[in-house]
């Protein structure tokens, strides 16, 4: 099976840079995705890394290293609206549509 | 249309009631998902339909019964639920292959309270 571990909570100030890590144990997978979920809202897709390396989308970047079983989401120029929960996610290769989420990280951005 | 629409937004039901949650998408996605999410927890996969056929059932109790009438609609029928089934139920859809299979679009969810 799959296991994706994330820190439970991260706190940072406005304008700062924060990194949210995701470590996984899996026999193989198709790539690593990241989602943002505000309180009371639905998860929304942020980024997907199919290959090792860095993907940049505006203030958000995501990194994957398959050899280290590790990925992270980097948020730059933090804004108050970035306060939310962030989940990494993978598609289990043993079940083509089995799509599971990491334990989640709650980000608090302070003024 | 890039949305997944879920109804109702809120539902309160007794343990003997029968109700249904509905989900609709018009993005041409052929994979549709039901997730259950408790407060401060990640979404937990329940069911997946691909091409209107049940692809994954994550050992969900039979009091939850999914249905996929066509490629745009997904239902979750609820019967004889327990208070611990109270949660946010999320519907999602994705393409069936390629990069798009790793990009799920979620509905706003149906918040269920079982009394």
PDB file of C-alpha atoms in Angstrom:
ATOM      1  CA  UNK A   1       0.000   0.000   0.000  1.00  0.00           C
ATOM      2  CA  UNK A   2       0.842   3.648   0.030  1.00  0.00           C
ATOM      3  CA  UNK A   3       1.803   5.878   2.918  1.00  0.00           C
ATOM      4  CA  UNK A   4       2.364   9.623   2.586  1.00  0.00           C
ATOM      5  CA  UNK A   5       3.540  11.496   5.643  1.00  0.00           C
ATOM      6  CA  UNK A   6       3.451  15.260   6.122  1.00  0.00           C
ATOM      7  CA  UNK A   7       4.120  17.555   9.087  1.00  0.00           C
ATOM      8  CA  UNK A   8       0.826  18.261  10.824  1.00  0.00           C
ATOM      9  CA  UNK A   9       1.274  22.018  11.130  1.00  0.00           C
ATOM     10  CA  UNK A  10       3.528  24.793   9.842  1.00  0.00           C
ATOM     11  CA  UNK A  11       3.449  28.458  10.868  1.00  0.00           C
ATOM     12  CA  UNK A  12       5.054  31.360   8.990  1.00  0.00           C
ATOM     13  CA  UNK A  13       4.665  35.117   8.599  1.00  0.00           C
ATOM     14  CA  UNK A  14       3.394  37.070   5.637  1.00  0.00           C
ATOM     15  CA  UNK A  15       5.996  37.516   2.928  1.00  0.00           C
ATOM     16  CA  UNK A  16       8.038  34.539   4.070  1.00  0.00           C
ATOM     17  CA  UNK A  17       8.859  31.305   2.242  1.00  0.00           C
ATOM     18  CA  UNK A  18       7.644  27.999   3.594  1.00  0.00           C
ATOM     19  CA  UNK A  19       8.327  24.400   2.551  1.00  0.00           C
ATOM     20  CA  UNK A  20       5.865  21.590   3.179  1.00  0.00           C
ATOM     21  CA  UNK A  21       7.386  18.133   2.949  1.00  0.00           C
ATOM     22  CA  UNK A  22       5.859  14.858   1.878  1.00  0.00           C
ATOM     23  CA  UNK A  23       7.661  11.582   2.429  1.00  0.00           C
ATOM     24  CA  UNK A  24       6.206   8.441   1.027  1.00  0.00           C
ATOM     25  CA  UNK A  25       6.523   4.689   1.110  1.00  0.00           C
ATOM     26  CA  UNK A  26       5.330   3.059  -2.036  1.00  0.00           C
ATOM     27  CA  UNK A  27       6.289   0.345  -4.441  1.00  0.00           C
ATOM     28  CA  UNK A  28       5.823   2.728  -7.318  1.00  0.00           C
ATOM     29  CA  UNK A  29       3.536   5.508  -8.395  1.00  0.00           C
ATOM     30  CA  UNK A  30       2.724   7.777 -11.308  1.00  0.00           C
ATOM     31  CA  UNK A  31       3.789  11.064  -9.764  1.00  0.00           C
ATOM     32  CA  UNK A  32       3.082  13.413  -6.870  1.00  0.00           C
ATOM     33  CA  UNK A  33       0.284  15.973  -6.753  1.00  0.00           C
ATOM     34  CA  UNK A  34      -0.486  18.782  -4.325  1.00  0.00           C
ATOM     35  CA  UNK A  35      -3.847  20.178  -3.236  1.00  0.00           C
ATOM     36  CA  UNK A  36      -4.938  23.146  -1.148  1.00  0.00           C
ATOM     37  CA  UNK A  37      -8.032  23.085   1.022  1.00  0.00           C
ATOM     38  CA  UNK A  38      -9.398  26.067   2.914  1.00  0.00           C
ATOM     39  CA  UNK A  39     -11.540  25.451   5.987  1.00  0.00           C
ATOM     40  CA  UNK A  40     -15.038  24.523   4.877  1.00  0.00           C
ATOM     41  CA  UNK A  41     -13.966  24.238   1.250  1.00  0.00           C
ATOM     42  CA  UNK A  42     -13.053  21.531  -1.205  1.00  0.00           C
ATOM     43  CA  UNK A  43      -9.524  20.500  -2.181  1.00  0.00           C
ATOM     44  CA  UNK A  44      -8.216  22.336  -5.229  1.00  0.00           C
ATOM     45  CA  UNK A  45      -5.378  21.117  -7.403  1.00  0.00           C
ATOM     46  CA  UNK A  46      -2.094  23.030  -7.191  1.00  0.00           C
ATOM     47  CA  UNK A  47       0.583  21.069  -9.019  1.00  0.00           C
ATOM     48  CA  UNK A  48       1.733  17.698 -10.319  1.00  0.00           C
ATOM     49  CA  UNK A  49       5.251  16.293 -10.656  1.00  0.00           C
ATOM     50  CA  UNK A  50       5.450  13.370 -13.042  1.00  0.00           C
ATOM     51  CA  UNK A  51       9.227  13.490 -13.122  1.00  0.00           C
ATOM     52  CA  UNK A  52      11.979  14.325 -10.668  1.00  0.00           C
ATOM     53  CA  UNK A  53      12.771  17.990 -10.335  1.00  0.00           C
ATOM     54  CA  UNK A  54      11.115  21.312  -9.742  1.00  0.00           C
ATOM     55  CA  UNK A  55       7.813  22.515 -11.197  1.00  0.00           C
ATOM     56  CA  UNK A  56       6.986  26.199 -10.810  1.00  0.00           C
ATOM     57  CA  UNK A  57       3.529  27.743 -10.934  1.00  0.00           C
ATOM     58  CA  UNK A  58       3.575  31.364  -9.862  1.00  0.00           C
ATOM     59  CA  UNK A  59       4.295  31.674  -6.137  1.00  0.00           C
ATOM     60  CA  UNK A  60       4.060  27.901  -5.716  1.00  0.00           C
ATOM     61  CA  UNK A  61       6.695  25.358  -6.677  1.00  0.00           C
ATOM     62  CA  UNK A  62       6.754  21.621  -6.191  1.00  0.00           C
ATOM     63  CA  UNK A  63       9.678  19.243  -6.117  1.00  0.00           C
ATOM     64  CA  UNK A  64       9.993  15.479  -6.441  1.00  0.00           C
ATOM     65  CA  UNK A  65      12.884  13.113  -5.814  1.00  0.00           C
ATOM     66  CA  UNK A  66      11.936   9.503  -6.438  1.00  0.00           C
ATOM     67  CA  UNK A  67      15.313   8.215  -5.266  1.00  0.00           C
ATOM     68  CA  UNK A  68      14.754   9.879  -1.887  1.00  0.00           C
ATOM     69  CA  UNK A  69      11.010   9.042  -1.739  1.00  0.00           C
ATOM     70  CA  UNK A  70      10.436  12.691  -1.008  1.00  0.00           C
ATOM     71  CA  UNK A  71       8.687  15.708  -2.348  1.00  0.00           C
ATOM     72  CA  UNK A  72       7.836  19.189  -1.173  1.00  0.00           C
ATOM     73  CA  UNK A  73       5.646  22.167  -1.897  1.00  0.00           C
ATOM     74  CA  UNK A  74       7.330  25.563  -1.693  1.00  0.00           C
ATOM     75  CA  UNK A  75       5.190  28.640  -1.134  1.00  0.00           C
ATOM     76  CA  UNK A  76       6.834  32.010  -1.662  1.00  0.00           C
ATOM     77  CA  UNK A  77       5.739  35.533  -0.723  1.00  0.00           C
ATOM     78  CA  UNK A  78       3.217  34.119   1.704  1.00  0.00           C
ATOM     79  CA  UNK A  79      -0.129  35.831   1.951  1.00  0.00           C
ATOM     80  CA  UNK A  80      -2.826  35.528   4.600  1.00  0.00           C
ATOM     81  CA  UNK A  81      -5.046  33.771   2.081  1.00  0.00           C
ATOM     82  CA  UNK A  82      -2.500  30.936   1.886  1.00  0.00           C
ATOM     83  CA  UNK A  83      -3.623  29.805   5.357  1.00  0.00           C
ATOM     84  CA  UNK A  84      -5.130  26.429   4.546  1.00  0.00           C
ATOM     85  CA  UNK A  85      -4.451  22.708   4.646  1.00  0.00           C
ATOM     86  CA  UNK A  86      -2.137  21.250   2.036  1.00  0.00           C
ATOM     87  CA  UNK A  87      -2.160  17.625   0.923  1.00  0.00           C
ATOM     88  CA  UNK A  88       0.185  15.634  -1.231  1.00  0.00           C
ATOM     89  CA  UNK A  89      -1.420  12.824  -3.209  1.00  0.00           C
ATOM     90  CA  UNK A  90      -0.461   9.885  -5.397  1.00  0.00           C
ATOM     91  CA  UNK A  91      -2.152   7.466  -7.714  1.00  0.00           C
ATOM     92  CA  UNK A  92      -1.526   3.900  -6.551  1.00  0.00           C
ATOM     93  CA  UNK A  93      -0.153   1.879  -9.489  1.00  0.00           C
ATOM     94  CA  UNK A  94      -1.791  -1.274  -8.134  1.00  0.00           C
ATOM     95  CA  UNK A  95      -5.208   0.252  -8.669  1.00  0.00           C
ATOM     96  CA  UNK A  96      -5.291   2.624 -11.605  1.00  0.00           C
ATOM     97  CA  UNK A  97      -7.873   4.926 -10.088  1.00  0.00           C
ATOM     98  CA  UNK A  98      -6.881   4.512  -6.462  1.00  0.00           C
ATOM     99  CA  UNK A  99      -5.884   8.076  -5.612  1.00  0.00           C
ATOM    100  CA  UNK A 100      -4.858   8.669  -2.015  1.00  0.00           C
ATOM    101  CA  UNK A 101      -3.920  11.701   0.032  1.00  0.00           C
ATOM    102  CA  UNK A 102      -1.147  12.394   2.502  1.00  0.00           C
ATOM    103  CA  UNK A 103      -1.791  13.126   6.143  1.00  0.00           C
ATOM    104  CA  UNK A 104      -2.057  16.870   5.443  1.00  0.00           C
ATOM    105  CA  UNK A 105      -0.296  19.993   6.694  1.00  0.00           C
ATOM    106  CA  UNK A 106      -2.146  22.900   8.215  1.00  0.00           C
ATOM    107  CA  UNK A 107      -0.405  26.165   7.275  1.00  0.00           C
ATOM    108  CA  UNK A 108      -0.981  29.229   9.411  1.00  0.00           C
ATOM    109  CA  UNK A 109       0.202  32.548   8.000  1.00  0.00           C
ATOM    110  CA  UNK A 110       0.633  35.281  10.595  1.00  0.00           C
ATOM    111  CA  UNK A 111       0.484  39.007   9.931  1.00  0.00           C
TER     112      UNK A 111
ATOM    113  CA  UNK B   1     -17.784  23.948 -17.769  1.00  0.00           C
ATOM    114  CA  UNK B   2     -14.977  23.125 -15.320  1.00  0.00           C
ATOM    115  CA  UNK B   3     -17.072  22.403 -12.261  1.00  0.00           C
ATOM    116  CA  UNK B   4     -18.249  19.481 -10.237  1.00  0.00           C
ATOM    117  CA  UNK B   5     -21.657  20.186  -8.683  1.00  0.00           C
ATOM    118  CA  UNK B   6     -22.793  18.410  -5.535  1.00  0.00           C
ATOM    119  CA  UNK B   7     -26.223  18.456  -3.941  1.00  0.00           C
ATOM    120  CA  UNK B   8     -27.339  18.899  -1.281  1.00  0.00           C
ATOM    121  CA  UNK B   9     -24.743  21.095   0.418  1.00  0.00           C
ATOM    122  CA  UNK B  10     -26.013  20.096   3.850  1.00  0.00           C
ATOM    123  CA  UNK B  11     -27.994  17.057   4.925  1.00  0.00           C
ATOM    124  CA  UNK B  12     -29.279  16.024   8.337  1.00  0.00           C
ATOM    125  CA  UNK B  13     -30.738  12.564   8.622  1.00  0.00           C
ATOM    126  CA  UNK B  14     -31.804  10.068  11.216  1.00  0.00           C
ATOM    127  CA  UNK B  15     -30.370   6.600  11.475  1.00  0.00           C
ATOM    128  CA  UNK B  16     -33.436   5.063   9.857  1.00  0.00           C
ATOM    129  CA  UNK B  17     -33.672   7.462   6.932  1.00  0.00           C
ATOM    130  CA  UNK B  18     -32.796   6.849   3.292  1.00  0.00           C
ATOM    131  CA  UNK B  19     -31.225   9.725   1.410  1.00  0.00           C
ATOM    132  CA  UNK B  20     -28.999  10.294  -1.594  1.00  0.00           C
ATOM    133  CA  UNK B  21     -26.084  12.557  -2.419  1.00  0.00           C
ATOM    134  CA  UNK B  22     -25.747  13.666  -6.023  1.00  0.00           C
ATOM    135  CA  UNK B  23     -22.774  14.740  -8.108  1.00  0.00           C
ATOM    136  CA  UNK B  24     -22.617  16.045 -11.671  1.00  0.00           C
ATOM    137  CA  UNK B  25     -19.795  17.030 -14.001  1.00  0.00           C
ATOM    138  CA  UNK B  26     -19.733  18.075 -17.649  1.00  0.00           C
ATOM    139  CA  UNK B  27     -16.000  18.056 -18.291  1.00  0.00           C
ATOM    140  CA  UNK B  28     -16.068  14.746 -20.143  1.00  0.00           C
ATOM    141  CA  UNK B  29     -14.176  13.050 -17.320  1.00  0.00           C
ATOM    142  CA  UNK B  30     -14.613   9.282 -17.297  1.00  0.00           C
ATOM    143  CA  UNK B  31     -13.378   8.675 -13.741  1.00  0.00           C
ATOM    144  CA  UNK B  32     -15.501   9.767 -10.777  1.00  0.00           C
ATOM    145  CA  UNK B  33     -14.748   9.422  -7.100  1.00  0.00           C
ATOM    146  CA  UNK B  34     -16.419   9.556  -3.694  1.00  0.00           C
ATOM    147  CA  UNK B  35     -14.348  10.583  -0.700  1.00  0.00           C
ATOM    148  CA  UNK B  36     -15.251  10.931   2.960  1.00  0.00           C
ATOM    149  CA  UNK B  37     -13.508  13.590   5.019  1.00  0.00           C
ATOM    150  CA  UNK B  38     -13.620  14.066   8.761  1.00  0.00           C
ATOM    151  CA  UNK B  39     -12.529  17.321  10.373  1.00  0.00           C
ATOM    152  CA  UNK B  40      -8.767  17.932  10.268  1.00  0.00           C
ATOM    153  CA  UNK B  41      -8.212  14.667   8.356  1.00  0.00           C
ATOM    154  CA  UNK B  42      -7.328  13.945   4.721  1.00  0.00           C
ATOM    155  CA  UNK B  43      -9.983  12.849   2.242  1.00  0.00           C
ATOM    156  CA  UNK B  44     -10.485   9.096   2.488  1.00  0.00           C
ATOM    157  CA  UNK B  45     -11.261   7.227  -0.725  1.00  0.00           C
ATOM    158  CA  UNK B  46     -14.559   5.332  -0.755  1.00  0.00           C
ATOM    159  CA  UNK B  47     -15.461   4.464  -4.351  1.00  0.00           C
ATOM    160  CA  UNK B  48     -14.215   5.038  -7.868  1.00  0.00           C
ATOM    161  CA  UNK B  49     -16.137   4.639 -11.110  1.00  0.00           C
ATOM    162  CA  UNK B  50     -14.383   4.496 -14.444  1.00  0.00           C
ATOM    163  CA  UNK B  51     -16.445   4.450 -17.632  1.00  0.00           C
ATOM    164  CA  UNK B  52     -19.550   4.086 -15.455  1.00  0.00           C
ATOM    165  CA  UNK B  53     -18.298   0.844 -13.920  1.00  0.00           C
ATOM    166  CA  UNK B  54     -17.339   0.452 -10.272  1.00  0.00           C
ATOM    167  CA  UNK B  55     -13.560   0.241 -10.281  1.00  0.00           C
ATOM    168  CA  UNK B  56     -12.694   0.554  -6.610  1.00  0.00           C
ATOM    169  CA  UNK B  57     -14.631  -0.090  -3.403  1.00  0.00           C
ATOM    170  CA  UNK B  58     -12.428   0.582  -0.413  1.00  0.00           C
ATOM    171  CA  UNK B  59     -14.256  -1.871   1.872  1.00  0.00           C
ATOM    172  CA  UNK B  60     -17.012   0.632   2.504  1.00  0.00           C
ATOM    173  CA  UNK B  61     -19.973  -0.592   4.623  1.00  0.00           C
ATOM    174  CA  UNK B  62     -23.019  -1.607   2.596  1.00  0.00           C
ATOM    175  CA  UNK B  63     -25.074   1.193   4.128  1.00  0.00           C
ATOM    176  CA  UNK B  64     -23.312   3.334   1.488  1.00  0.00           C
ATOM    177  CA  UNK B  65     -24.362   2.387  -2.034  1.00  0.00           C
ATOM    178  CA  UNK B  66     -22.848   4.150  -5.039  1.00  0.00           C
ATOM    179  CA  UNK B  67     -24.449   4.478  -8.439  1.00  0.00           C
ATOM    180  CA  UNK B  68     -23.249   5.902 -11.726  1.00  0.00           C
ATOM    181  CA  UNK B  69     -26.286   6.328 -14.027  1.00  0.00           C
ATOM    182  CA  UNK B  70     -24.240   7.889 -16.846  1.00  0.00           C
ATOM    183  CA  UNK B  71     -20.873   9.463 -17.548  1.00  0.00           C
ATOM    184  CA  UNK B  72     -21.889  12.785 -15.979  1.00  0.00           C
ATOM    185  CA  UNK B  73     -23.688  11.672 -12.848  1.00  0.00           C
ATOM    186  CA  UNK B  74     -22.641   9.963  -9.651  1.00  0.00           C
ATOM    187  CA  UNK B  75     -24.896   9.198  -6.716  1.00  0.00           C
ATOM    188  CA  UNK B  76     -24.273   7.949  -3.215  1.00  0.00           C
ATOM    189  CA  UNK B  77     -27.277   6.299  -1.610  1.00  0.00           C
ATOM    190  CA  UNK B  78     -27.370   6.354   2.179  1.00  0.00           C
ATOM    191  CA  UNK B  79     -29.361   4.002   4.380  1.00  0.00           C
ATOM    192  CA  UNK B  80     -29.286   3.166   8.078  1.00  0.00           C
ATOM    193  CA  UNK B  81     -26.269   5.351   8.729  1.00  0.00           C
ATOM    194  CA  UNK B  82     -24.553   5.710  12.077  1.00  0.00           C
ATOM    195  CA  UNK B  83     -23.608   8.954  13.847  1.00  0.00           C
ATOM    196  CA  UNK B  84     -19.942   8.232  13.101  1.00  0.00           C
ATOM    197  CA  UNK B  85     -20.778   8.542   9.399  1.00  0.00           C
ATOM    198  CA  UNK B  86     -21.230  12.277   9.894  1.00  0.00           C
ATOM    199  CA  UNK B  87     -18.619  13.903   7.661  1.00  0.00           C
ATOM    200  CA  UNK B  88     -18.016  15.925   4.526  1.00  0.00           C
ATOM    201  CA  UNK B  89     -18.613  13.799   1.448  1.00  0.00           C
ATOM    202  CA  UNK B  90     -16.641  14.921  -1.556  1.00  0.00           C
ATOM    203  CA  UNK B  91     -17.201  13.992  -5.160  1.00  0.00           C
ATOM    204  CA  UNK B  92     -14.379  14.375  -7.664  1.00  0.00           C
ATOM    205  CA  UNK B  93     -13.690  13.611 -11.294  1.00  0.00           C
ATOM    206  CA  UNK B  94     -10.626  13.224 -13.483  1.00  0.00           C
ATOM    207  CA  UNK B  95      -9.549  12.198 -16.924  1.00  0.00           C
ATOM    208  CA  UNK B  96      -8.957   8.504 -17.301  1.00  0.00           C
ATOM    209  CA  UNK B  97      -5.321   8.608 -18.342  1.00  0.00           C
ATOM    210  CA  UNK B  98      -2.184  10.675 -18.795  1.00  0.00           C
ATOM    211  CA  UNK B  99      -1.404  13.696 -16.680  1.00  0.00           C
ATOM    212  CA  UNK B 100      -5.105  14.452 -16.346  1.00  0.00           C
ATOM    213  CA  UNK B 101      -5.635  11.261 -14.367  1.00  0.00           C
ATOM    214  CA  UNK B 102      -3.580  12.847 -11.606  1.00  0.00           C
ATOM    215  CA  UNK B 103      -5.603  16.059 -11.490  1.00  0.00           C
ATOM    216  CA  UNK B 104      -8.825  15.680  -9.563  1.00  0.00           C
ATOM    217  CA  UNK B 105     -11.531  18.324  -9.707  1.00  0.00           C
ATOM    218  CA  UNK B 106     -13.626  18.330  -6.544  1.00  0.00           C
ATOM    219  CA  UNK B 107     -17.135  19.457  -5.850  1.00  0.00           C
ATOM    220  CA  UNK B 108     -17.857  21.674  -2.856  1.00  0.00           C
ATOM    221  CA  UNK B 109     -18.991  18.677  -0.858  1.00  0.00           C
ATOM    222  CA  UNK B 110     -22.087  17.562   1.002  1.00  0.00           C
ATOM    223  CA  UNK B 111     -21.875  17.974   4.753  1.00  0.00           C
ATOM    224  CA  UNK B 112     -23.771  15.100   6.337  1.00  0.00           C
ATOM    225  CA  UNK B 113     -24.963  14.964   9.923  1.00  0.00           C
ATOM    226  CA  UNK B 114     -26.456  11.719  11.218  1.00  0.00           C
ATOM    227  CA  UNK B 115     -28.524  12.045  14.372  1.00  0.00           C
TER     228      UNK B 115
END
